[in-house]
XYZ file of N, CA, C and O in Angstrom:
440
model
N 0.525 -0.594 0.183
C -0.207 -0.431 0.187
C 0.813 1.048 -0.322
O 1.963 1.370 0.680
N 0.376 2.028 -0.918
C 1.432 2.773 -1.623
C 0.932 5.073 -0.508
O -0.079 4.658 -0.244
N 1.601 4.737 0.103
C 1.629 6.566 1.367
C 1.979 7.394 0.039
O 2.827 8.276 -0.248
N 0.734 8.537 0.047
C 1.230 9.305 -1.029
C 2.212 10.444 -0.164
O 2.095 10.702 0.778
N 2.116 11.352 -1.129
C 3.215 12.670 -0.305
C 2.850 13.537 0.539
O 3.289 14.105 0.854
N 1.593 14.172 -0.176
C 0.675 14.780 0.894
C 0.333 14.544 2.001
O 0.401 15.304 3.088
N -0.006 12.740 2.120
C -0.269 12.294 3.042
C 0.874 12.349 4.091
O 0.546 13.041 5.615
N 1.870 11.642 4.057
C 3.364 12.313 4.563
C 3.383 14.217 5.782
O 3.957 14.053 5.749
N 3.429 14.737 4.497
C 3.281 15.900 4.491
C 2.669 16.805 5.629
O 3.150 17.146 6.636
N 1.461 16.078 5.569
C 0.450 16.672 6.593
C 0.732 16.118 7.824
O 0.422 16.903 9.128
N 1.199 14.900 8.217
C 1.323 14.657 9.451
C 2.340 14.737 9.880
O 2.569 15.036 10.758
N 3.962 15.256 8.997
C 5.259 15.580 9.618
C 4.844 17.687 9.994
O 4.996 17.365 10.785
N 3.785 17.746 9.161
C 3.585 19.543 10.029
C 2.225 19.294 10.930
O 3.009 20.106 12.021
N 1.965 18.162 11.143
C 0.526 17.884 12.031
C 1.783 17.392 13.918
O 1.404 18.841 14.631
N 2.888 16.783 13.257
C 3.553 16.275 14.809
C 4.935 17.959 15.306
O 5.796 16.993 16.213
N 5.063 17.652 13.648
C 6.783 18.651 14.228
C 6.516 19.500 13.973
O 7.198 20.315 14.133
N 5.609 21.112 13.024
C 5.427 21.881 13.759
C 4.750 22.910 12.955
O 4.627 24.370 12.857
N 3.368 22.146 12.888
C 1.576 22.817 12.351
C 1.734 23.408 13.442
O 1.473 23.456 14.710
N 0.147 24.106 13.541
C -0.363 25.197 14.297
C -1.049 23.475 15.375
O -1.303 24.185 16.672
N -1.764 23.252 15.084
C -1.678 21.348 15.575
C -0.006 21.000 16.543
O -0.723 19.306 16.726
N 0.461 21.129 16.148
C 1.772 20.106 16.667
C 1.954 20.157 18.711
O 1.142 20.396 18.822
N 2.087 18.470 18.083
C 2.518 17.853 19.439
C 3.324 19.091 21.090
O 2.671 19.043 21.583
N 4.248 18.870 20.211
C 5.151 19.580 21.203
C 5.045 20.780 21.613
O 5.620 21.368 22.380
N 4.447 21.937 20.213
C 4.003 23.104 21.108
C 2.275 22.626 22.197
O 3.197 23.303 22.391
N 1.381 22.118 21.526
C 0.749 21.133 22.610
C 0.770 21.513 24.027
O 1.192 21.420 24.966
N 2.496 20.169 23.963
C 2.941 19.393 25.410
C 3.473 20.716 26.152
O 3.787 21.075 27.341
N 4.897 21.665 24.935
C 5.087 22.283 25.789
C 4.307 24.181 26.573
O 4.286 24.902 27.918
N 3.203 23.790 25.635
C 2.264 24.848 26.428
C 1.174 24.609 27.736
O 0.951 25.276 28.595
N 1.298 23.381 27.872
C 0.856 23.419 29.130
C 1.386 22.678 29.691
O 0.623 22.901 31.139
N 2.560 21.989 29.531
C 3.406 22.454 30.709
C 3.192 24.171 31.479
O 3.362 23.500 33.351
N 3.263 24.982 30.442
C 4.190 26.173 31.221
C 1.791 26.793 31.504
O 2.199 27.203 32.362
N 1.308 26.856 31.540
C -0.449 26.809 31.757
C -0.968 26.394 33.187
O -1.628 26.551 34.030
N -0.826 25.159 32.745
C -1.354 24.068 34.127
C 0.057 23.240 34.875
O 0.862 22.455 34.872
N -0.242 24.375 36.746
C 0.117 24.074 37.110
C 0.497 22.598 37.773
O 1.541 22.255 38.925
N -0.584 22.390 37.871
C -0.646 20.335 38.139
C 0.413 19.544 37.583
O 1.064 18.444 37.864
N 1.683 20.503 37.090
C 2.202 19.747 35.916
C 3.815 19.435 36.582
O 4.810 18.732 36.252
N 3.671 20.884 36.570
C 5.313 21.507 37.087
C 6.028 20.445 38.265
O 6.800 19.865 38.521
N 5.295 19.225 39.038
C 6.379 18.989 40.212
C 6.415 17.602 39.525
O 7.234 17.241 39.151
N 5.183 17.681 38.501
C 5.966 16.195 38.100
C 6.728 16.068 36.632
O 8.166 15.516 36.598
N 6.974 17.099 36.662
C 8.044 17.664 35.118
C 9.761 17.766 35.758
O 10.482 17.275 35.831
N 9.264 18.282 37.060
C 11.065 18.693 38.474
C 11.136 17.338 38.489
O 12.058 17.014 38.240
N 10.257 16.153 38.833
C 10.768 15.491 39.846
C 11.875 14.527 38.699
O 12.167 13.652 38.442
N 10.826 14.439 37.322
C 11.076 13.434 36.108
C 12.760 14.215 36.089
O 13.816 12.976 35.404
N 12.815 16.007 35.184
C 13.886 16.008 34.883
C 15.448 15.689 36.505
O 16.348 16.005 35.500
N 14.995 15.534 37.746
C 15.688 15.894 38.790
C 16.088 14.597 39.091
O 17.441 14.032 39.121
N 15.908 13.199 38.285
C 15.515 12.044 38.678
C 16.776 12.316 37.238
O 17.353 11.153 37.167
N 17.249 12.312 35.940
C 17.388 11.903 35.171
C 18.291 13.229 35.561
O 20.016 12.098 35.284
N 19.014 14.127 35.250
C 20.273 14.828 35.823
C 20.722 13.517 36.974
O 22.140 13.743 36.733
N 20.194 13.401 38.292
C 20.196 12.967 39.046
C 21.454 11.299 38.513
O 22.618 11.191 38.613
N 21.114 10.693 37.076
C 21.271 9.621 37.031
C 22.227 9.514 35.949
O 23.249 9.443 35.982
N 22.201 10.391 35.305
C 23.318 11.023 34.472
C 24.786 11.581 35.305
O 26.147 11.076 34.746
N 24.312 12.789 36.381
C 25.557 12.683 37.654
C 25.807 11.947 37.547
O 27.222 11.487 38.112
N 25.680 10.357 38.419
C 26.087 9.257 38.657
C 27.152 8.298 38.164
O 27.917 8.141 37.944
N 26.683 8.308 36.765
C 27.639 7.768 35.301
C 28.790 8.461 35.473
O 29.632 7.672 35.673
N 28.598 9.998 35.085
C 29.641 10.763 34.858
C 31.040 10.055 36.749
O 31.542 9.825 36.275
N 30.670 9.912 37.839
C 31.244 10.478 39.271
C 31.671 8.630 38.480
O 32.469 9.087 38.550
N 31.090 7.596 38.480
C 31.249 6.464 38.285
C 32.476 7.006 36.832
O 32.696 5.773 37.565
N 32.386 6.850 35.804
C 32.436 6.936 35.134
C 34.327 7.614 35.422
O 35.751 6.562 35.172
N 34.684 8.367 36.008
C 35.561 9.437 36.651
C 35.944 8.713 37.781
O 37.547 8.887 37.688
N 35.015 9.105 38.467
C 36.033 8.384 39.535
C 36.730 6.696 40.376
O 37.377 6.977 41.040
N 35.905 6.119 40.320
C 35.939 4.839 40.183
C 37.014 3.922 39.631
O 36.978 4.060 37.905
N 37.845 3.346 40.178
C 39.113 2.467 39.058
C 38.300 1.391 38.877
O 39.150 0.925 37.970
N 37.753 1.239 38.793
C 37.386 -0.193 38.499
C 36.139 -0.371 37.254
O 35.972 -1.294 36.349
N 36.319 1.013 36.728
C 35.039 1.455 35.123
C 35.804 1.428 34.865
O 37.205 2.254 34.961
N 35.890 0.154 33.538
C 37.001 0.684 32.353
C 36.998 0.585 31.146
O 35.624 -0.265 30.576
N 36.414 1.726 30.478
C 36.592 1.542 28.896
C 37.812 1.122 27.594
O 36.464 1.366 26.590
N 38.864 1.414 28.215
C 39.985 0.357 27.296
C 40.094 -1.242 27.733
O 40.564 -1.127 28.507
N 39.125 -1.782 27.064
C 39.215 -3.127 27.164
C 40.500 -3.993 27.271
O 41.303 -4.996 27.437
N 41.406 -3.355 26.248
C 43.096 -3.784 25.677
C 43.585 -3.914 26.796
O 44.725 -5.124 26.743
N 43.780 -2.160 28.078
C 45.037 -2.854 28.925
C 44.831 -3.641 30.034
O 45.110 -4.338 30.472
N 43.160 -4.579 30.934
C 43.012 -6.144 31.604
C 43.800 -5.063 32.677
O 44.600 -5.683 33.215
N 43.331 -4.463 33.328
C 43.940 -4.035 34.554
C 43.961 -5.089 35.750
O 44.559 -5.351 36.803
N 42.686 -5.615 35.500
C 42.062 -6.842 36.411
C 42.996 -8.371 36.311
O 43.131 -8.783 37.787
N 43.795 -8.124 34.924
C 44.662 -8.921 36.100
C 46.369 -8.497 36.177
O 47.079 -9.522 36.695
N 46.511 -7.424 36.898
C 47.586 -7.028 37.280
C 47.406 -6.545 39.303
O 47.922 -5.869 39.066
N 45.883 -7.742 39.775
C 46.164 -7.550 41.449
C 47.266 -8.187 41.257
O 47.700 -9.989 41.474
N 47.631 -8.088 41.666
C 49.088 -8.986 43.253
C 48.050 -9.837 43.377
O 47.248 -9.484 44.990
N 49.153 -10.925 43.416
C 48.156 -12.282 44.585
C 48.944 -12.307 45.692
O 48.282 -13.581 46.791
N 49.922 -12.282 45.908
C 51.072 -12.273 47.172
C 49.843 -11.116 48.644
O 50.365 -11.962 49.421
N 49.239 -10.442 48.106
C 48.610 -10.096 49.913
C 46.771 -9.579 49.273
O 46.532 -10.408 48.186
N 46.214 -10.226 50.518
C 44.988 -9.718 49.720
C 44.157 -8.449 49.955
O 45.025 -7.458 49.766
N 43.320 -8.416 48.400
C 42.522 -7.051 47.967
C 41.915 -6.242 48.345
O 41.734 -7.355 49.567
N 41.701 -5.236 48.319
C 41.059 -4.059 49.221
C 39.691 -4.261 49.536
O 38.801 -4.728 48.070
N 38.152 -5.714 50.553
C 37.643 -5.795 50.843
C 36.797 -4.086 50.692
O 36.533 -3.618 52.144
N 35.755 -4.055 50.296
C 33.936 -3.477 50.783
C 34.205 -3.622 52.579
O 34.126 -2.807 53.552
N 33.160 -4.659 53.377
C 32.940 -5.329 54.293
C 33.563 -6.551 54.759
O 33.624 -7.217 53.972
N 34.610 -6.679 55.424
C 35.925 -7.951 56.094
C 34.906 -8.161 57.141
O 36.091 -7.371 58.729
N 34.603 -9.320 57.148
C 34.252 -9.663 58.370
C 34.740 -11.576 59.167
O 33.924 -12.119 58.324
N 35.059 -11.082 60.142
C 36.178 -13.151 60.395
C 36.424 -13.585 59.329
O 35.981 -15.022 59.286
N 37.188 -12.739 58.687
C 37.935 -13.626 57.424
C 39.074 -13.125 57.478
O 39.385 -12.626 58.324
N 39.843 -14.823 57.615
C 41.231 -14.532 57.751
C 41.654 -15.026 55.859
O 41.131 -15.471 55.257
N 42.785 -14.679 55.659
C 43.484 -14.771 54.015
C 43.983 -15.967 53.657
O 45.005 -16.149 54.880
N 44.085 -16.967 52.698
C 45.019 -18.518 53.466
C 45.399 -18.238 51.950
O 44.586 -17.920 50.696
N 46.662 -18.826 51.725
C 46.826 -18.719 50.138
C 46.230 -20.498 49.551
O 45.499 -21.209 50.121
N 46.169 -19.673 48.185
C 44.850 -21.037 47.212
C 46.152 -21.372 46.674
O 47.166 -20.819 45.539
N 46.648 -23.543 46.585
C 48.319 -23.454 46.108
C 47.842 -23.427 44.307
O 49.021 -22.931 44.025
N 47.192 -23.490 43.931
C 45.839 -23.353 42.066
C 46.197 -22.201 42.085
O 46.838 -22.398 41.105
N 46.028 -21.223 42.973
C 45.997 -19.600 42.241
C 47.883 -19.581 42.306
O 47.965 -18.654 41.496
N 48.298 -20.258 42.972
C 50.129 -19.879 42.999
C 50.450 -20.660 41.478
O 51.329 -20.258 41.155
N 50.025 -21.735 41.363
C 49.893 -22.426 40.247
C 50.535 -21.600 39.006
O 50.914 -21.644 37.912
N 48.771 -21.131 39.397
C 48.747 -21.171 38.251
C 49.323 -19.587 37.782
O 49.094 -19.183 36.161
N 49.932 -18.500 38.605
C 50.584 -17.264 38.178
C 51.951 -18.313 37.205
O 52.435 -17.508 36.755
N 51.827 -19.105 38.202
C 53.748 -19.503 37.136
C 53.630 -20.096 36.378
O 54.661 -19.687 34.995
N 52.545 -20.196 35.824
C 52.529 -20.918 34.226
C 52.087 -19.803 33.873
O 52.454 -20.043 32.658
N 51.542 -18.410 33.849
C 51.345 -18.182 33.160
C 52.780 -17.145 32.734
O 53.223 -16.582 32.100
N 53.615 -17.220 34.468
C 54.589 -16.413 34.119
C 55.518 -16.687 33.854
O 56.160 -16.433 32.176
N 55.383 -18.379 32.783
C 56.537 -19.540 32.308
C 55.981 -19.804 30.609
O 56.811 -19.290 30.113
N 54.838 -18.973 30.794
C 54.803 -18.375 29.071
C 54.240 -17.341 28.380
O 55.321 -17.005 27.395
N 54.965 -16.462 29.266
C 55.239 -15.012 29.248
C 55.990 -15.321 28.956
O 57.442 -14.173 27.789
N 57.250 -15.935 29.211
C 59.371 -15.645 28.395
C 58.692 -17.058 27.982
O 59.118 -17.592 26.997
């Protein structure tokens, strides 16, 4: 079924910039109707907070990696325990398989 060019132009005019434009109606209803203001404020605030949280995580956190070529998770020291958020009644024990794997990795590099 073909859609005529005139029909497409009318639809575009209606939704994008004609006198009965959806965006003009939405903008004017937000300005005229005070009961919508809290909703717009809350949605805008949540959006800004989400963007700022993502930005903070990307900049400040060391475990966020955008360049997968460096692989910093392979450079974790195996001779001492790593830092954890919470440690309750836990002692560090050597894992023999881990030592063997690290030795194999070093031998493969040479």
